[in-house]
Amino acid sequence: MAKQQKRRGSKWLDPNKVDGRHEDRYCHRCGKTATQVRILKHENLCEDCVEELRQKKEGDYACKGCGKVAPQQVKENDGYCKDCICKICGEPDPKFVHKHGFCEDCFELMGTNCRKCGKEARAQVQLNDGLCDDCANS
């Protein structure tokens, strides 16, 4: 018995390939149809609106931290996507979370990773006030 592979389609409706029931899809911000521009399937936003929202980072449709357009995540996390909030406490800290995966406070509480490079080195970090040997020497 052969395993069936799930085919993952694009998250965009392409105006060159749209037909049938998809022709009626339109952007709910500006009203452009799927036959005019590419439409983001799950959000019903056209390509132009998505780019505009990314640049604004207003917190309604796009993340305040990175600009990712993910309305559901942004609503659930007070204006931030799941990539910009700490995995432990849920607080937003976009710069630090993108680098280390946790907010600065939780990272300090763990005490096992270097504050500068993020390398896990518990003994070195304890000896060098939060830095690994490489970062402490440079």
PDB file of C-alpha atoms in Angstrom:
ATOM      1  CA  MET A   1       0.000   0.000   0.000  1.00  0.00           C
ATOM      2  CA  ALA A   2       1.537   3.283  -1.097  1.00  0.00           C
ATOM      3  CA  LYS A   3       1.442   6.195   1.287  1.00  0.00           C
ATOM      4  CA  GLN A   4      -0.445   9.169  -0.027  1.00  0.00           C
ATOM      5  CA  GLN A   5       1.432  12.432   0.155  1.00  0.00           C
ATOM      6  CA  LYS A   6      -0.459  15.570   1.010  1.00  0.00           C
ATOM      7  CA  ARG A   7      -0.002  18.173  -1.663  1.00  0.00           C
ATOM      8  CA  ARG A   8       0.588  21.599  -0.317  1.00  0.00           C
ATOM      9  CA  GLY A   9      -0.645  24.277  -2.605  1.00  0.00           C
ATOM     10  CA  SER A  10       0.319  27.888  -2.602  1.00  0.00           C
ATOM     11  CA  LYS A  11      -1.166  30.201  -0.004  1.00  0.00           C
ATOM     12  CA  TRP A  12      -1.887  32.672  -2.838  1.00  0.00           C
ATOM     13  CA  LEU A  13      -4.584  32.638  -5.520  1.00  0.00           C
ATOM     14  CA  ASP A  14      -2.783  33.439  -8.767  1.00  0.00           C
ATOM     15  CA  PRO A  15      -4.762  35.564 -11.304  1.00  0.00           C
ATOM     16  CA  ASN A  16      -3.313  33.501 -14.181  1.00  0.00           C
ATOM     17  CA  LYS A  17      -4.551  30.212 -12.717  1.00  0.00           C
ATOM     18  CA  VAL A  18      -7.796  31.170 -10.977  1.00  0.00           C
ATOM     19  CA  ASP A  19     -11.024  29.687 -12.310  1.00  0.00           C
ATOM     20  CA  GLY A  20     -14.487  28.600 -11.215  1.00  0.00           C
ATOM     21  CA  ARG A  21     -15.593  29.573  -7.732  1.00  0.00           C
ATOM     22  CA  HIS A  22     -12.268  31.264  -6.980  1.00  0.00           C
ATOM     23  CA  GLU A  23     -12.888  33.997  -9.565  1.00  0.00           C
ATOM     24  CA  ASP A  24     -15.294  35.669  -7.127  1.00  0.00           C
ATOM     25  CA  ARG A  25     -12.676  36.026  -4.349  1.00  0.00           C
ATOM     26  CA  TYR A  26     -11.690  39.595  -3.560  1.00  0.00           C
ATOM     27  CA  CYS A  27      -9.548  41.578  -1.132  1.00  0.00           C
ATOM     28  CA  HIS A  28     -11.672  42.672   1.807  1.00  0.00           C
ATOM     29  CA  ARG A  29      -9.632  45.873   2.269  1.00  0.00           C
ATOM     30  CA  CYS A  30      -9.488  47.328  -1.246  1.00  0.00           C
ATOM     31  CA  GLY A  31     -11.914  45.202  -3.271  1.00  0.00           C
ATOM     32  CA  LYS A  32      -9.545  43.960  -6.001  1.00  0.00           C
ATOM     33  CA  THR A  33     -10.593  40.571  -7.379  1.00  0.00           C
ATOM     34  CA  ALA A  34      -8.569  37.390  -7.727  1.00  0.00           C
ATOM     35  CA  THR A  35      -8.491  37.890 -11.514  1.00  0.00           C
ATOM     36  CA  GLN A  36      -6.670  41.241 -11.068  1.00  0.00           C
ATOM     37  CA  VAL A  37      -4.035  40.516  -8.385  1.00  0.00           C
ATOM     38  CA  ARG A  38      -2.808  37.661  -6.200  1.00  0.00           C
ATOM     39  CA  ILE A  39      -5.025  37.100  -3.154  1.00  0.00           C
ATOM     40  CA  LEU A  40      -3.849  35.572   0.128  1.00  0.00           C
ATOM     41  CA  LYS A  41      -6.266  32.640   0.465  1.00  0.00           C
ATOM     42  CA  HIS A  42      -6.930  32.423   4.190  1.00  0.00           C
ATOM     43  CA  GLU A  43      -7.000  36.157   4.881  1.00  0.00           C
ATOM     44  CA  ASN A  44      -8.636  37.469   1.657  1.00  0.00           C
ATOM     45  CA  LEU A  45      -6.017  40.194   1.291  1.00  0.00           C
ATOM     46  CA  CYS A  46      -4.402  41.210  -1.993  1.00  0.00           C
ATOM     47  CA  GLU A  47      -0.645  41.331  -2.475  1.00  0.00           C
ATOM     48  CA  ASP A  48      -0.578  45.144  -2.374  1.00  0.00           C
ATOM     49  CA  CYS A  49      -2.476  45.310   0.927  1.00  0.00           C
ATOM     50  CA  VAL A  50      -0.263  42.619   2.478  1.00  0.00           C
ATOM     51  CA  GLU A  51       2.861  44.617   1.607  1.00  0.00           C
ATOM     52  CA  GLU A  52       1.303  47.818   2.958  1.00  0.00           C
ATOM     53  CA  LEU A  53       0.361  46.081   6.220  1.00  0.00           C
ATOM     54  CA  ARG A  54       3.867  44.618   6.587  1.00  0.00           C
ATOM     55  CA  GLN A  55       5.364  48.065   6.351  1.00  0.00           C
ATOM     56  CA  LYS A  56       2.900  49.642   8.807  1.00  0.00           C
ATOM     57  CA  LYS A  57       3.245  46.956  11.550  1.00  0.00           C
ATOM     58  CA  GLU A  58       0.112  48.373  13.190  1.00  0.00           C
ATOM     59  CA  GLY A  59      -0.881  45.305  15.213  1.00  0.00           C
ATOM     60  CA  ASP A  60      -4.325  44.641  13.673  1.00  0.00           C
ATOM     61  CA  TYR A  61      -3.338  42.436  10.735  1.00  0.00           C
ATOM     62  CA  ALA A  62       0.458  42.542  10.882  1.00  0.00           C
ATOM     63  CA  CYS A  63       2.767  41.874  13.813  1.00  0.00           C
ATOM     64  CA  LYS A  64       4.089  44.967  15.606  1.00  0.00           C
ATOM     65  CA  GLY A  65       7.516  43.358  15.901  1.00  0.00           C
ATOM     66  CA  CYS A  66       8.372  41.714  12.573  1.00  0.00           C
ATOM     67  CA  GLY A  67       5.531  42.771  10.237  1.00  0.00           C
ATOM     68  CA  LYS A  68       4.335  39.233   9.488  1.00  0.00           C
ATOM     69  CA  VAL A  69       0.720  39.261   8.258  1.00  0.00           C
ATOM     70  CA  ALA A  70      -1.088  36.777  10.505  1.00  0.00           C
ATOM     71  CA  PRO A  71      -4.350  38.312  11.775  1.00  0.00           C
ATOM     72  CA  GLN A  72      -5.389  35.376  13.964  1.00  0.00           C
ATOM     73  CA  GLN A  73      -2.041  35.187  15.784  1.00  0.00           C
ATOM     74  CA  VAL A  74      -1.934  38.977  16.147  1.00  0.00           C
ATOM     75  CA  LYS A  75      -5.408  39.033  17.739  1.00  0.00           C
ATOM     76  CA  GLU A  76      -4.510  36.250  20.165  1.00  0.00           C
ATOM     77  CA  ASN A  77      -1.188  37.818  21.241  1.00  0.00           C
ATOM     78  CA  ASP A  78      -2.053  41.530  21.574  1.00  0.00           C
ATOM     79  CA  GLY A  79      -0.483  42.664  18.312  1.00  0.00           C
ATOM     80  CA  TYR A  80       2.390  40.183  18.029  1.00  0.00           C
ATOM     81  CA  CYS A  81       2.778  36.940  16.068  1.00  0.00           C
ATOM     82  CA  LYS A  82       3.846  33.686  17.757  1.00  0.00           C
ATOM     83  CA  ASP A  83       7.420  34.170  16.485  1.00  0.00           C
ATOM     84  CA  CYS A  84       7.828  37.403  18.495  1.00  0.00           C
ATOM     85  CA  ILE A  85       6.588  36.244  21.895  1.00  0.00           C
ATOM     86  CA  CYS A  86       8.476  34.275  24.545  1.00  0.00           C
ATOM     87  CA  LYS A  87       7.759  30.541  24.574  1.00  0.00           C
ATOM     88  CA  ILE A  88       7.789  30.442  28.367  1.00  0.00           C
ATOM     89  CA  CYS A  89       5.975  33.524  29.666  1.00  0.00           C
ATOM     90  CA  GLY A  90       4.198  34.736  26.497  1.00  0.00           C
ATOM     91  CA  GLU A  91       5.502  38.296  26.731  1.00  0.00           C
ATOM     92  CA  PRO A  92       6.541  40.087  23.518  1.00  0.00           C
ATOM     93  CA  ASP A  93      10.261  40.802  23.033  1.00  0.00           C
ATOM     94  CA  PRO A  94      10.756  40.591  19.228  1.00  0.00           C
ATOM     95  CA  LYS A  95      14.490  41.307  18.943  1.00  0.00           C
ATOM     96  CA  PHE A  96      15.584  38.973  21.720  1.00  0.00           C
ATOM     97  CA  VAL A  97      13.069  36.213  20.919  1.00  0.00           C
ATOM     98  CA  HIS A  98      14.142  36.045  17.266  1.00  0.00           C
ATOM     99  CA  LYS A  99      17.753  35.599  18.367  1.00  0.00           C
ATOM    100  CA  HIS A 100      17.365  33.268  21.368  1.00  0.00           C
ATOM    101  CA  GLY A 101      13.780  31.927  21.387  1.00  0.00           C
ATOM    102  CA  PHE A 102      12.941  33.387  24.805  1.00  0.00           C
ATOM    103  CA  CYS A 103      12.500  36.885  26.237  1.00  0.00           C
ATOM    104  CA  GLU A 104      15.431  38.461  28.039  1.00  0.00           C
ATOM    105  CA  ASP A 105      13.937  37.938  31.511  1.00  0.00           C
ATOM    106  CA  CYS A 106      13.299  34.202  31.038  1.00  0.00           C
ATOM    107  CA  PHE A 107      16.690  33.808  29.388  1.00  0.00           C
ATOM    108  CA  GLU A 108      18.357  35.338  32.464  1.00  0.00           C
ATOM    109  CA  LEU A 109      16.342  33.083  34.803  1.00  0.00           C
ATOM    110  CA  MET A 110      17.457  29.934  32.964  1.00  0.00           C
ATOM    111  CA  GLY A 111      21.090  30.935  33.420  1.00  0.00           C
ATOM    112  CA  THR A 112      22.506  28.259  31.123  1.00  0.00           C
ATOM    113  CA  ASN A 113      23.099  30.239  27.916  1.00  0.00           C
ATOM    114  CA  CYS A 114      25.490  33.055  26.990  1.00  0.00           C
ATOM    115  CA  ARG A 115      23.777  36.475  26.954  1.00  0.00           C
ATOM    116  CA  LYS A 116      25.729  37.593  23.882  1.00  0.00           C
ATOM    117  CA  CYS A 117      25.781  34.627  21.460  1.00  0.00           C
ATOM    118  CA  GLY A 118      23.168  32.273  22.984  1.00  0.00           C
ATOM    119  CA  LYS A 119      25.495  29.269  23.209  1.00  0.00           C
ATOM    120  CA  GLU A 120      24.549  26.802  25.951  1.00  0.00           C
ATOM    121  CA  ALA A 121      27.436  26.585  28.418  1.00  0.00           C
ATOM    122  CA  ARG A 122      26.203  26.458  32.016  1.00  0.00           C
ATOM    123  CA  ALA A 123      29.579  26.345  33.801  1.00  0.00           C
ATOM    124  CA  GLN A 124      31.174  29.014  31.588  1.00  0.00           C
ATOM    125  CA  VAL A 125      28.167  31.307  32.026  1.00  0.00           C
ATOM    126  CA  GLN A 126      28.322  30.969  35.825  1.00  0.00           C
ATOM    127  CA  LEU A 127      32.043  31.764  35.891  1.00  0.00           C
ATOM    128  CA  ASN A 128      31.953  34.682  33.437  1.00  0.00           C
ATOM    129  CA  ASP A 129      28.870  36.608  34.653  1.00  0.00           C
ATOM    130  CA  GLY A 130      26.520  35.416  31.910  1.00  0.00           C
ATOM    131  CA  LEU A 131      29.014  35.044  29.039  1.00  0.00           C
ATOM    132  CA  CYS A 132      30.645  31.985  27.506  1.00  0.00           C
ATOM    133  CA  ASP A 133      34.458  31.791  27.345  1.00  0.00           C
ATOM    134  CA  ASP A 134      34.583  32.926  23.699  1.00  0.00           C
ATOM    135  CA  CYS A 135      32.471  36.050  24.322  1.00  0.00           C
ATOM    136  CA  ALA A 136      34.232  36.846  27.594  1.00  0.00           C
ATOM    137  CA  ASN A 137      37.662  36.742  25.891  1.00  0.00           C
ATOM    138  CA  SER A 138      36.650  38.936  22.953  1.00  0.00           C
TER     139      SER A 138
END
